[in-house]
Amino acid sequence: MGLADFFRNFFQRNGLFLSLFLLAAVGFWVFFLIILPQIFMIDFSFRFNLPPAEMGGPKDVYTISHYKFLVYGSEQSADSYNFIDLSVFLRTIGAAVFVTIFDLAICYPIAYYLAQVAKGGWARLMVLSLIVPFWVNEILRAFAFRIIFGSNGIINEALLALGIIDDPYPFIRDNIALYAGLGYAFVLLMIFPLYNAIESLDKNQIEAARDLGSPWWRIHARIVIPFAKPGISSGCTMVFMLTAGALAAPEILGGPSSLWFTQIIYQWFNTGGNWPRGSAYAIILLSTCIAFVLLMMRVFKVKLGEIAR
Amino acid sequence: MSADVRLENVSIKFGTFVAARDVDLTIAGGEFFSFLGPSGCGKTTILRAVSGFLKPSEGRILIGGQDMAGYGPNRRPTALIFQNLALFPLMTVWENITFALEVKGVGKAERRKKADELLELIALPGQGDKMVGELSGGQRQRVAIARALAAEPKVLLLDEPLSALDLKLRQHMRTELRAIQQRVGITFIYITHDQGEALTMSDHVAVMREGVIEQIGDGTSIYDSPGTSFVASFVGENNLFRGEVSGIEDGMAEVETNVGKLVARLPENAVKPLAVGDDAHIFHRPESLRFARDDERVNRIRAKIVNEEFEGNFWQVYFEVAGSEKVIKMSMVNDGSSSERRVGEIVDLVCDPRLTVALAEGPLAAE
């Protein structure tokens, strides 16, 4: 079917007004909100950081110096590589992977329970109690975690009272508060795709496997997880991307000595006053995340179309 | 290896609703046993209790003499074939078939060999590497049977597995199922609302109504000697007359009905025996109704032909009878005599007393 046919069909099916609205809305969304800003960012990332007066002048030429900076650092520095930024970058990716796996491990049983086991009012109550905390805004939630995990926080108080520890445990310095906060922040984005996928699984499949002698773990390994794979990938992708790109939680919950890569980007844009370098860093983060997700999809044999299901 | 299944006073309740009440029966090892009844009669509930997905509220279920209480579905010597088959769509045919062996930790090569054997048994050789979605309805049916048989169950439970197939295939699969059952020699418990399926395949049939077993017997006794009005009306087609018993003699009853006096047999397995003065239902099969000869006096009914339908091998002829609000029906073999009758004609019919049964009035099957 040619493109012309497609549009003719599209207009016939939806009518003139709706068709124009859909095309305009989607077009605006894709072009002005996704493509155009990213093009500007890419363009920016290849330029020198010049004072406004010199922009467009003879010195305004393309360069890959900002990309090199992440790898090799400043030319004045004694190190041959930019160890500080690179380690933050790798730690961010690693931590995002960890948070994603952590979220998956927590959310899978909950989603399975909601989708296949819980009934009626009880299930609705559970969903509600998952959603309602997200009415509280992100900053407030992050500060609440800071209080809970602080050295005088309820967790330390409880552990001290129970005699499990003798001194307050530095949850914030060890980034445990940060991982908990990040994990919590995106729980819903993991649960709902999982729930959707598992909910459409025919209960009889589970019963059939059980009837054929399968223990519960094999039912999950062979029946439920393969079936829910698109939902799992979709949830993991979202949680991973958003965790790697989170700013507020690391800002508030991060330990004093550990940076999140987004914080470095933020510094370049803001206090550093170097937008091109900030753009280059942001682009590197974005493309690394995309590449990582595509790699994982290949490893676990998931097609892009399945994620969008 | 087959095993007998014994249900001892099994009752199953959901809250206040009683899905099965005091079911007490024995299914012999190696037989083909059907539970027959309308939807909602509790037959699937019983099957789920035997397979272990439901716990009886009262009573015991024994398989091969062993009490199954406390054994989950994965630990019972039963395999269940679901109404929608519940094949695993993400596995190939052979992986589906040998799932039970995979669970037991059997190696891949051996599983593959077993799958090929079973594919041979269900007449689908060489189809092991296909995905389930690539098979036709009948083939999927057979894969479901093979998957259940691979578990080497002593009892195979089938929950209306043929209901999704079209008529031709369904009839074919009946023969096939029966053949497979005789080849593997294990106990089959079959759930259906289709009396044709129950009668053609089963050694014994239990007819159920509202959680209660109305009658257990082989196909002919269920059809020819129903024990209750419900069984008579649910199994097969009937012309029904109502009346009052005026005399009983030699296993035959005389009943005064709106269409006159009818003589009918009293089935020996009737649940409620009839006595003079009782209200009775008289059931007569359309295929044994015929035109009366001149000398026949007993059960002679005067009727008017109101309609006839041609089915090729059979004619269905419909009559109006004075005193009966319902049209009565006669099924006759297409013997070339159709030109001898005309719609609107008044004729005399006769229903042989030995092929007519009288039963105590009771609930009837919904039409």
GROMACS .gro file of N, CA, C and O in nm, chain B residues 8 54 67 84 90 98 100 156 180 220 225 237 283 309 348 353 362:
model
   68
  317GLU      N    1  -1.659  -4.009   4.718
  317GLU     CA    2  -1.737  -4.050   4.834
  317GLU      C    3  -1.812  -3.930   4.891
  317GLU      O    4  -1.751  -3.844   4.953
  363LEU      N    5  -0.978  -2.773   4.302
  363LEU     CA    6  -1.080  -2.736   4.401
  363LEU      C    7  -1.078  -2.839   4.512
  363LEU      O    8  -1.055  -2.957   4.487
  376ASP      N    9  -0.653  -4.165   4.900
  376ASP     CA   10  -0.720  -4.039   4.927
  376ASP      C   11  -0.636  -3.924   4.873
  376ASP      O   12  -0.518  -3.914   4.903
  393ASN      N   13  -1.044  -2.467   2.649
  393ASN     CA   14  -0.976  -2.391   2.543
  393ASN      C   15  -0.837  -2.450   2.514
  393ASN      O   16  -0.755  -2.385   2.453
  399LEU      N   17   0.397  -1.999   2.316
  399LEU     CA   18   0.535  -1.959   2.290
  399LEU      C   19   0.629  -2.078   2.278
  399LEU      O   20   0.749  -2.063   2.265
  407THR      N   21   0.594  -3.237   2.548
  407THR     CA   22   0.680  -3.299   2.649
  407THR      C   23   0.701  -3.210   2.771
  407THR      O   24   0.795  -3.231   2.847
  409ALA      N   25   0.550  -3.202   3.047
  409ALA     CA   26   0.546  -3.280   3.172
  409ALA      C   27   0.678  -3.353   3.195
  409ALA      O   28   0.720  -3.373   3.310
  465LEU      N   29  -0.732  -3.942   3.272
  465LEU     CA   30  -0.733  -3.824   3.186
  465LEU      C   31  -0.867  -3.754   3.202
  465LEU      O   32  -0.972  -3.817   3.190
  489ILE      N   33  -0.823  -4.353   2.087
  489ILE     CA   34  -0.703  -4.325   2.168
  489ILE      C   35  -0.721  -4.382   2.307
  489ILE      O   36  -0.631  -4.444   2.363
  529THR      N   37  -2.728  -4.677   2.641
  529THR     CA   38  -2.862  -4.725   2.607
  529THR      C   39  -2.958  -4.713   2.724
  529THR      O   40  -3.073  -4.678   2.706
  534SER      N   41  -3.409  -4.603   2.904
  534SER     CA   42  -3.476  -4.616   3.033
  534SER      C   43  -3.436  -4.504   3.127
  534SER      O   44  -3.368  -4.527   3.228
  546GLU      N   45  -3.446  -3.615   2.194
  546GLU     CA   46  -3.569  -3.540   2.172
  546GLU      C   47  -3.689  -3.621   2.219
  546GLU      O   48  -3.683  -3.744   2.225
  592PHE      N   49  -4.299  -3.982   2.801
  592PHE     CA   50  -4.201  -3.941   2.700
  592PHE      C   51  -4.200  -4.040   2.586
  592PHE      O   52  -4.200  -4.162   2.607
  618GLU      N   53  -4.021  -3.108   0.743
  618GLU     CA   54  -3.889  -3.059   0.705
  618GLU      C   55  -3.809  -3.173   0.647
  618GLU      O   56  -3.810  -3.283   0.700
  657ASP      N   57  -5.372  -4.097   1.162
  657ASP     CA   58  -5.364  -4.165   1.290
  657ASP      C   59  -5.220  -4.207   1.314
  657ASP      O   60  -5.154  -4.262   1.225
  662PRO      N   61  -4.609  -4.883   2.305
  662PRO     CA   62  -4.600  -4.872   2.452
  662PRO      C   63  -4.463  -4.910   2.505
  662PRO      O   64  -4.415  -4.852   2.602
  671GLY      N   65  -4.167  -3.425   3.727
  671GLY     CA   66  -4.051  -3.363   3.791
  671GLY      C   67  -3.998  -3.254   3.701
  671GLY      O   68  -4.052  -3.230   3.594
   0.00000   0.00000   0.00000
